[in-house]
PDB file of C-alpha atoms in Angstrom:
ATOM      1  CA  GLU K 376       7.950   6.229  17.667  1.00  0.00           C
ATOM      2  CA  ALA K 377       5.006   4.162  16.443  1.00  0.00           C
ATOM      3  CA  GLY K 378       2.240   6.087  14.721  1.00  0.00           C
ATOM      4  CA  VAL K 379      -1.509   5.939  15.157  1.00  0.00           C
ATOM      5  CA  ALA K 380      -2.782   2.443  14.423  1.00  0.00           C
ATOM      6  CA  GLN K 381      -6.214   1.655  13.051  1.00  0.00           C
ATOM      7  CA  SER K 382      -8.017  -1.531  12.110  1.00  0.00           C
ATOM      8  CA  PRO K 383      -9.476  -2.837   9.974  1.00  0.00           C
ATOM      9  CA  ARG K 384      -8.180  -0.955   6.937  1.00  0.00           C
ATOM     10  CA  TYR K 385     -11.191  -1.867   4.816  1.00  0.00           C
ATOM     11  CA  LYS K 386     -14.729  -3.005   5.615  1.00  0.00           C
ATOM     12  CA  ILE K 387     -17.701  -3.755   3.412  1.00  0.00           C
ATOM     13  CA  ILE K 388     -21.103  -4.253   5.035  1.00  0.00           C
ATOM     14  CA  GLU K 389     -24.728  -4.135   4.043  1.00  0.00           C
ATOM     15  CA  LYS K 390     -27.016  -1.357   5.205  1.00  0.00           C
ATOM     16  CA  ARG K 391     -28.594  -1.935   8.594  1.00  0.00           C
ATOM     17  CA  GLN K 392     -25.627  -4.038   9.726  1.00  0.00           C
ATOM     18  CA  SER K 393     -23.295  -2.910  12.484  1.00  0.00           C
ATOM     19  CA  VAL K 394     -19.569  -2.269  12.336  1.00  0.00           C
ATOM     20  CA  ALA K 395     -16.796  -1.283  14.740  1.00  0.00           C
ATOM     21  CA  PHE K 396     -13.466   0.434  14.178  1.00  0.00           C
ATOM     22  CA  TRP K 397     -10.494   0.386  16.493  1.00  0.00           C
ATOM     23  CA  CYS K 398      -7.793   3.002  17.102  1.00  0.00           C
ATOM     24  CA  ASN K 399      -4.589   2.927  19.117  1.00  0.00           C
ATOM     25  CA  PRO K 400      -3.109   6.432  19.478  1.00  0.00           C
ATOM     26  CA  ILE K 401       0.525   7.397  19.820  1.00  0.00           C
ATOM     27  CA  SER K 402       1.802   6.455  23.262  1.00  0.00           C
ATOM     28  CA  GLY K 403       1.332   9.259  25.756  1.00  0.00           C
ATOM     29  CA  HIS K 404      -1.136  11.238  23.652  1.00  0.00           C
ATOM     30  CA  ALA K 405      -4.005  12.320  25.874  1.00  0.00           C
ATOM     31  CA  THR K 406      -6.290  13.585  23.129  1.00  0.00           C
ATOM     32  CA  LEU K 407      -7.925  11.339  20.542  1.00  0.00           C
ATOM     33  CA  TYR K 408     -10.116  12.368  17.612  1.00  0.00           C
ATOM     34  CA  TRP K 409     -12.355  10.481  15.216  1.00  0.00           C
ATOM     35  CA  TYR K 410     -12.968  12.167  11.845  1.00  0.00           C
ATOM     36  CA  GLN K 411     -15.222  11.114   8.979  1.00  0.00           C
ATOM     37  CA  GLN K 412     -13.969  11.793   5.467  1.00  0.00           C
ATOM     38  CA  ILE K 413     -16.527  11.378   2.706  1.00  0.00           C
ATOM     39  CA  LEU K 414     -15.091  10.970  -0.789  1.00  0.00           C
ATOM     40  CA  GLY K 415     -14.124  14.326  -2.270  1.00  0.00           C
ATOM     41  CA  GLN K 416     -14.410  16.205   1.035  1.00  0.00           C
ATOM     42  CA  GLY K 417     -12.158  17.166   3.906  1.00  0.00           C
ATOM     43  CA  PRO K 418     -12.328  15.289   7.208  1.00  0.00           C
ATOM     44  CA  LYS K 419     -15.051  16.332   9.672  1.00  0.00           C
ATOM     45  CA  LEU K 420     -14.788  15.762  13.389  1.00  0.00           C
ATOM     46  CA  LEU K 421     -17.145  13.186  14.862  1.00  0.00           C
ATOM     47  CA  ILE K 422     -15.887  13.027  18.440  1.00  0.00           C
ATOM     48  CA  GLN K 423     -12.957  14.199  20.545  1.00  0.00           C
ATOM     49  CA  PHE K 424     -11.725  12.574  23.765  1.00  0.00           C
ATOM     50  CA  GLN K 425      -9.415  14.017  26.392  1.00  0.00           C
ATOM     51  CA  ASN K 426      -8.106  10.975  28.263  1.00  0.00           C
ATOM     52  CA  ASN K 427     -11.316   8.941  28.669  1.00  0.00           C
ATOM     53  CA  GLY K 428     -13.716  11.901  28.760  1.00  0.00           C
ATOM     54  CA  VAL K 429     -15.650  13.335  25.811  1.00  0.00           C
ATOM     55  CA  VAL K 430     -14.709  16.923  24.902  1.00  0.00           C
ATOM     56  CA  ASP K 431     -16.813  17.373  21.773  1.00  0.00           C
ATOM     57  CA  ASP K 432     -19.381  15.041  20.227  1.00  0.00           C
ATOM     58  CA  SER K 433     -21.620  17.705  18.744  1.00  0.00           C
ATOM     59  CA  GLN K 434     -21.306  16.305  15.198  1.00  0.00           C
ATOM     60  CA  LEU K 435     -21.734  12.637  16.148  1.00  0.00           C
ATOM     61  CA  PRO K 436     -25.070  11.136  14.932  1.00  0.00           C
ATOM     62  CA  LYS K 437     -25.856   9.686  18.302  1.00  0.00           C
ATOM     63  CA  ASP K 438     -28.849   7.687  17.122  1.00  0.00           C
ATOM     64  CA  ARG K 439     -26.479   5.322  15.286  1.00  0.00           C
ATOM     65  CA  PHE K 440     -22.897   6.179  16.181  1.00  0.00           C
ATOM     66  CA  SER K 441     -21.186   5.547  19.495  1.00  0.00           C
ATOM     67  CA  ALA K 442     -17.606   5.753  20.671  1.00  0.00           C
ATOM     68  CA  GLU K 443     -15.681   4.959  23.779  1.00  0.00           C
ATOM     69  CA  ARG K 444     -12.167   5.306  25.060  1.00  0.00           C
ATOM     70  CA  LEU K 445     -11.846   3.045  28.032  1.00  0.00           C
ATOM     71  CA  LYS K 446      -8.776   3.613  30.224  1.00  0.00           C
ATOM     72  CA  GLY K 447      -7.868   6.658  28.148  1.00  0.00           C
ATOM     73  CA  VAL K 448      -5.837   4.776  25.537  1.00  0.00           C
ATOM     74  CA  ASP K 449      -7.479   2.732  22.753  1.00  0.00           C
ATOM     75  CA  SER K 450     -10.781   3.808  21.282  1.00  0.00           C
ATOM     76  CA  THR K 451     -13.618   2.102  19.438  1.00  0.00           C
ATOM     77  CA  LEU K 452     -16.111   3.760  17.097  1.00  0.00           C
ATOM     78  CA  LYS K 453     -19.313   1.838  16.337  1.00  0.00           C
ATOM     79  CA  ILE K 454     -22.074   2.316  13.810  1.00  0.00           C
ATOM     80  CA  GLN K 455     -25.375   0.520  14.332  1.00  0.00           C
ATOM     81  CA  PRO K 456     -27.306   0.325  12.063  1.00  0.00           C
ATOM     82  CA  ALA K 457     -25.265   1.537   9.085  1.00  0.00           C
ATOM     83  CA  LYS K 458     -26.762   3.612   6.278  1.00  0.00           C
ATOM     84  CA  LEU K 459     -25.533   4.054   2.731  1.00  0.00           C
ATOM     85  CA  GLU K 460     -24.405   7.621   3.518  1.00  0.00           C
ATOM     86  CA  ASP K 461     -21.995   6.280   6.162  1.00  0.00           C
ATOM     87  CA  SER K 462     -19.679   5.108   3.376  1.00  0.00           C
ATOM     88  CA  ALA K 463     -16.507   7.061   4.080  1.00  0.00           C
ATOM     89  CA  VAL K 464     -13.001   6.838   5.457  1.00  0.00           C
ATOM     90  CA  TYR K 465     -12.899   6.993   9.252  1.00  0.00           C
ATOM     91  CA  LEU K 466      -9.717   8.616  10.474  1.00  0.00           C
ATOM     92  CA  CYS K 467      -8.347   8.509  13.977  1.00  0.00           C
ATOM     93  CA  ALA K 468      -5.905  11.168  15.151  1.00  0.00           C
ATOM     94  CA  SER K 469      -4.120  11.895  18.400  1.00  0.00           C
ATOM     95  CA  SER K 470      -2.281  14.800  19.982  1.00  0.00           C
ATOM     96  CA  THR K 471      -0.488  15.460  23.228  1.00  0.00           C
ATOM     97  CA  ARG K 472      -3.060  17.973  24.409  1.00  0.00           C
ATOM     98  CA  ALA K 473      -6.208  19.763  23.278  1.00  0.00           C
ATOM     99  CA  GLY K 474      -6.927  23.432  22.741  1.00  0.00           C
ATOM    100  CA  ARG K 475      -6.094  26.060  20.189  1.00  0.00           C
ATOM    101  CA  GLY K 476      -2.358  25.724  20.688  1.00  0.00           C
ATOM    102  CA  SER K 477       0.042  24.014  18.373  1.00  0.00           C
ATOM    103  CA  TYR K 478      -0.867  20.537  19.462  1.00  0.00           C
ATOM    104  CA  GLU K 479      -0.155  18.764  16.254  1.00  0.00           C
ATOM    105  CA  GLN K 480      -2.576  16.045  15.351  1.00  0.00           C
ATOM    106  CA  TYR K 481      -1.133  12.853  13.932  1.00  0.00           C
ATOM    107  CA  PHE K 482      -3.416  10.741  11.784  1.00  0.00           C
ATOM    108  CA  GLY K 483      -3.716   7.024  11.319  1.00  0.00           C
ATOM    109  CA  PRO K 484      -4.139   5.417   7.867  1.00  0.00           C
ATOM    110  CA  GLY K 485      -7.938   5.284   8.229  1.00  0.00           C
ATOM    111  CA  THR K 486     -10.610   2.642   7.783  1.00  0.00           C
ATOM    112  CA  ARG K 487     -12.442   2.714   4.460  1.00  0.00           C
ATOM    113  CA  LEU K 488     -16.085   1.700   5.006  1.00  0.00           C
ATOM    114  CA  THR K 489     -18.356   0.767   2.123  1.00  0.00           C
ATOM    115  CA  VAL K 490     -22.048   0.286   2.895  1.00  0.00           C
ATOM    116  CA  THR K 491     -23.995  -1.530   0.177  1.00  0.00           C
TER     117      THR K 491
ATOM    118  CA  GLY V1341     -19.379  29.890  11.729  1.00  0.00           C
ATOM    119  CA  GLU V1342     -16.245  27.997  10.930  1.00  0.00           C
ATOM    120  CA  ASP V1343     -15.572  27.344   7.266  1.00  0.00           C
ATOM    121  CA  VAL V1344     -12.498  26.715   5.134  1.00  0.00           C
ATOM    122  CA  GLU V1345     -12.472  26.913   1.352  1.00  0.00           C
ATOM    123  CA  GLN V1346      -9.931  25.821  -1.244  1.00  0.00           C
ATOM    124  CA  SER V1347      -9.807  25.520  -4.997  1.00  0.00           C
ATOM    125  CA  LEU V1348     -10.274  21.900  -6.061  1.00  0.00           C
ATOM    126  CA  PHE V1349      -7.545  21.316  -8.656  1.00  0.00           C
ATOM    127  CA  LEU V1350      -4.101  22.567  -9.593  1.00  0.00           C
ATOM    128  CA  SER V1351      -1.896  21.272 -12.382  1.00  0.00           C
ATOM    129  CA  VAL V1352       1.770  22.238 -12.748  1.00  0.00           C
ATOM    130  CA  ARG V1353       4.849  21.034 -14.607  1.00  0.00           C
ATOM    131  CA  GLU V1354       7.707  19.364 -12.793  1.00  0.00           C
ATOM    132  CA  GLY V1355      10.226  21.942 -11.614  1.00  0.00           C
ATOM    133  CA  ASP V1356       7.696  24.783 -11.476  1.00  0.00           C
ATOM    134  CA  SER V1357       6.385  26.315  -8.263  1.00  0.00           C
ATOM    135  CA  SER V1358       2.915  25.381  -7.002  1.00  0.00           C
ATOM    136  CA  VAL V1359       0.731  27.754  -5.032  1.00  0.00           C
ATOM    137  CA  ILE V1360      -2.302  26.383  -3.226  1.00  0.00           C
ATOM    138  CA  ASN V1361      -4.712  28.908  -1.730  1.00  0.00           C
ATOM    139  CA  CYS V1362      -7.143  28.728   1.152  1.00  0.00           C
ATOM    140  CA  THR V1363      -9.580  31.077   2.870  1.00  0.00           C
ATOM    141  CA  TYR V1364     -10.967  30.627   6.360  1.00  0.00           C
ATOM    142  CA  THR V1365     -13.588  32.357   8.456  1.00  0.00           C
ATOM    143  CA  ASP V1366     -12.693  31.941  12.137  1.00  0.00           C
ATOM    144  CA  SER V1367     -10.621  34.982  13.071  1.00  0.00           C
ATOM    145  CA  SER V1368      -9.859  33.440  16.475  1.00  0.00           C
ATOM    146  CA  SER V1369      -7.958  30.514  14.936  1.00  0.00           C
ATOM    147  CA  THR V1370      -4.510  30.592  16.484  1.00  0.00           C
ATOM    148  CA  TYR V1371      -2.899  28.020  14.223  1.00  0.00           C
ATOM    149  CA  LEU V1372      -3.409  27.123  10.592  1.00  0.00           C
ATOM    150  CA  TYR V1373      -2.194  23.883   9.102  1.00  0.00           C
ATOM    151  CA  TRP V1374      -1.354  22.237   5.811  1.00  0.00           C
ATOM    152  CA  TYR V1375      -1.798  18.469   5.474  1.00  0.00           C
ATOM    153  CA  LYS V1376      -0.942  16.192   2.548  1.00  0.00           C
ATOM    154  CA  GLN V1377      -2.933  13.080   1.658  1.00  0.00           C
ATOM    155  CA  GLU V1378      -1.689  10.507  -0.818  1.00  0.00           C
ATOM    156  CA  PRO V1379      -4.057   7.892  -2.289  1.00  0.00           C
ATOM    157  CA  GLY V1380      -5.182   5.355   0.297  1.00  0.00           C
ATOM    158  CA  ALA V1381      -3.203   7.017   3.073  1.00  0.00           C
ATOM    159  CA  GLY V1382      -3.972   9.103   6.113  1.00  0.00           C
ATOM    160  CA  LEU V1383      -3.111  12.759   6.474  1.00  0.00           C
ATOM    161  CA  GLN V1384       0.486  13.852   6.861  1.00  0.00           C
ATOM    162  CA  LEU V1385       1.172  17.147   8.618  1.00  0.00           C
ATOM    163  CA  LEU V1386       3.353  19.279   6.345  1.00  0.00           C
ATOM    164  CA  THR V1387       3.621  22.526   8.222  1.00  0.00           C
ATOM    165  CA  TYR V1388       1.682  25.010  10.316  1.00  0.00           C
ATOM    166  CA  ILE V1389       1.776  28.706  11.059  1.00  0.00           C
ATOM    167  CA  PHE V1390       0.907  30.707  14.150  1.00  0.00           C
ATOM    168  CA  SER V1391      -1.619  33.460  13.535  1.00  0.00           C
ATOM    169  CA  ASN V1392       0.732  36.277  14.574  1.00  0.00           C
ATOM    170  CA  MET V1393       3.161  35.339  11.798  1.00  0.00           C
ATOM    171  CA  ASP V1394       2.804  36.291   8.168  1.00  0.00           C
ATOM    172  CA  MET V1395       5.322  33.888   6.676  1.00  0.00           C
ATOM    173  CA  LYS V1396       6.998  30.602   7.484  1.00  0.00           C
ATOM    174  CA  GLN V1397       9.550  28.792   5.350  1.00  0.00           C
ATOM    175  CA  ASP V1398      10.480  25.142   5.699  1.00  0.00           C
ATOM    176  CA  GLN V1399      12.798  23.804   2.972  1.00  0.00           C
ATOM    177  CA  ARG V1400      10.727  23.801  -0.253  1.00  0.00           C
ATOM    178  CA  LEU V1401       7.574  24.927   1.523  1.00  0.00           C
ATOM    179  CA  THR V1402       6.580  28.544   2.133  1.00  0.00           C
ATOM    180  CA  VAL V1403       3.398  29.454   3.992  1.00  0.00           C
ATOM    181  CA  LEU V1404       1.973  32.952   3.661  1.00  0.00           C
ATOM    182  CA  LEU V1405      -0.755  34.217   5.966  1.00  0.00           C
ATOM    183  CA  ASN V1406      -2.845  37.341   5.413  1.00  0.00           C
ATOM    184  CA  LYS V1407      -4.810  37.545   8.631  1.00  0.00           C
ATOM    185  CA  LYS V1408      -6.748  40.634   7.566  1.00  0.00           C
ATOM    186  CA  ASP V1409      -8.158  38.833   4.523  1.00  0.00           C
ATOM    187  CA  LYS V1410      -8.179  35.408   6.257  1.00  0.00           C
ATOM    188  CA  HIS V1411      -6.138  34.020   3.381  1.00  0.00           C
ATOM    189  CA  LEU V1412      -3.524  31.294   3.625  1.00  0.00           C
ATOM    190  CA  SER V1413      -1.302  29.940   0.881  1.00  0.00           C
ATOM    191  CA  LEU V1414       1.191  27.120   0.497  1.00  0.00           C
ATOM    192  CA  ARG V1415       3.974  27.468  -2.040  1.00  0.00           C
ATOM    193  CA  ILE V1416       5.950  24.400  -3.059  1.00  0.00           C
ATOM    194  CA  ALA V1417       9.174  25.271  -4.835  1.00  0.00           C
ATOM    195  CA  ASP V1418      10.650  22.983  -7.517  1.00  0.00           C
ATOM    196  CA  THR V1419       7.562  20.763  -7.545  1.00  0.00           C
ATOM    197  CA  GLN V1420       8.258  17.075  -8.132  1.00  0.00           C
ATOM    198  CA  THR V1421       6.026  14.233  -9.315  1.00  0.00           C
ATOM    199  CA  GLY V1422       6.151  12.884  -5.757  1.00  0.00           C
ATOM    200  CA  ASP V1423       4.331  16.013  -4.619  1.00  0.00           C
ATOM    201  CA  SER V1424       1.204  14.882  -6.476  1.00  0.00           C
ATOM    202  CA  ALA V1425      -1.439  14.471  -3.768  1.00  0.00           C
ATOM    203  CA  ILE V1426      -4.394  16.215  -2.174  1.00  0.00           C
ATOM    204  CA  TYR V1427      -3.485  19.143   0.070  1.00  0.00           C
ATOM    205  CA  PHE V1428      -5.761  20.203   2.903  1.00  0.00           C
ATOM    206  CA  CYS V1429      -5.803  23.511   4.674  1.00  0.00           C
ATOM    207  CA  ALA V1430      -7.149  23.410   8.253  1.00  0.00           C
ATOM    208  CA  GLU V1431      -7.843  25.907  10.997  1.00  0.00           C
ATOM    209  CA  SER V1432      -7.761  25.164  14.702  1.00  0.00           C
ATOM    210  CA  ALA V1433     -11.125  25.620  16.366  1.00  0.00           C
ATOM    211  CA  LYS V1434     -12.432  25.628  19.914  1.00  0.00           C
ATOM    212  CA  GLY V1435     -11.225  22.652  21.902  1.00  0.00           C
ATOM    213  CA  GLY V1436      -8.480  21.853  19.424  1.00  0.00           C
ATOM    214  CA  LYS V1437     -10.496  20.225  16.664  1.00  0.00           C
ATOM    215  CA  LEU V1438      -9.481  20.980  13.101  1.00  0.00           C
ATOM    216  CA  ILE V1439     -11.783  22.421  10.474  1.00  0.00           C
ATOM    217  CA  PHE V1440     -10.618  21.241   7.056  1.00  0.00           C
ATOM    218  CA  GLY V1441     -11.143  22.590   3.584  1.00  0.00           C
ATOM    219  CA  GLN V1442     -12.303  20.229   0.858  1.00  0.00           C
ATOM    220  CA  GLY V1443      -8.772  19.723  -0.416  1.00  0.00           C
ATOM    221  CA  THR V1444      -6.819  20.761  -3.515  1.00  0.00           C
ATOM    222  CA  GLU V1445      -5.713  17.988  -5.836  1.00  0.00           C
ATOM    223  CA  LEU V1446      -2.231  18.793  -7.115  1.00  0.00           C
ATOM    224  CA  SER V1447      -1.198  17.100 -10.345  1.00  0.00           C
ATOM    225  CA  VAL V1448       2.455  17.357 -11.365  1.00  0.00           C
ATOM    226  CA  LYS V1449       3.213  16.603 -15.006  1.00  0.00           C
ATOM    227  CA  PRO V1450       6.708  15.506 -16.054  1.00  0.00           C
TER     228      PRO V1450
END
């Protein structure tokens, strides 16, 4: 079974530029998560999708971040314009379902963003 | 609110046991997880425990849960140099999102 795919793996941009990350979850997984992991910290949820609907985007800085999951499969996370504090690893994860049950989340390798 | 805390570093000798500790705040968490992250890699799910259990063993890994004190631990028996990584404790929160601790860096010396 193929894992969660993400691209690009690395991206360097200047502040105020825009950037987009792509995620392809495990086939059949209805729930998709984007996490931000700042160096030295644990991942923090940015947005959660169930199929193509948003379940939780309470921690997403909506003035600069946007995400979509068209057709309930692949997802794109965009930052426009980027700030220095957006430098982090952006992790995509997927699970079969959502909720407090044992719906194990499987993570992709992440995209390391450096904003200069 | 939801919060998970871990100690930042642990150093052990190869062959010893490692114990990584974690405390959490959300008493309604039904599952608690341990993830491993190697340099430049994503997170790998190691094991998880249901909140009505107090222990789970999986080969070299033993998870202990004290629900009263909201304390979780991961014991790695016969620690090897390949176990060197950052270990994250996480609790399941409303909607299924995970709340992670800041990670414990395990260093295994030969």
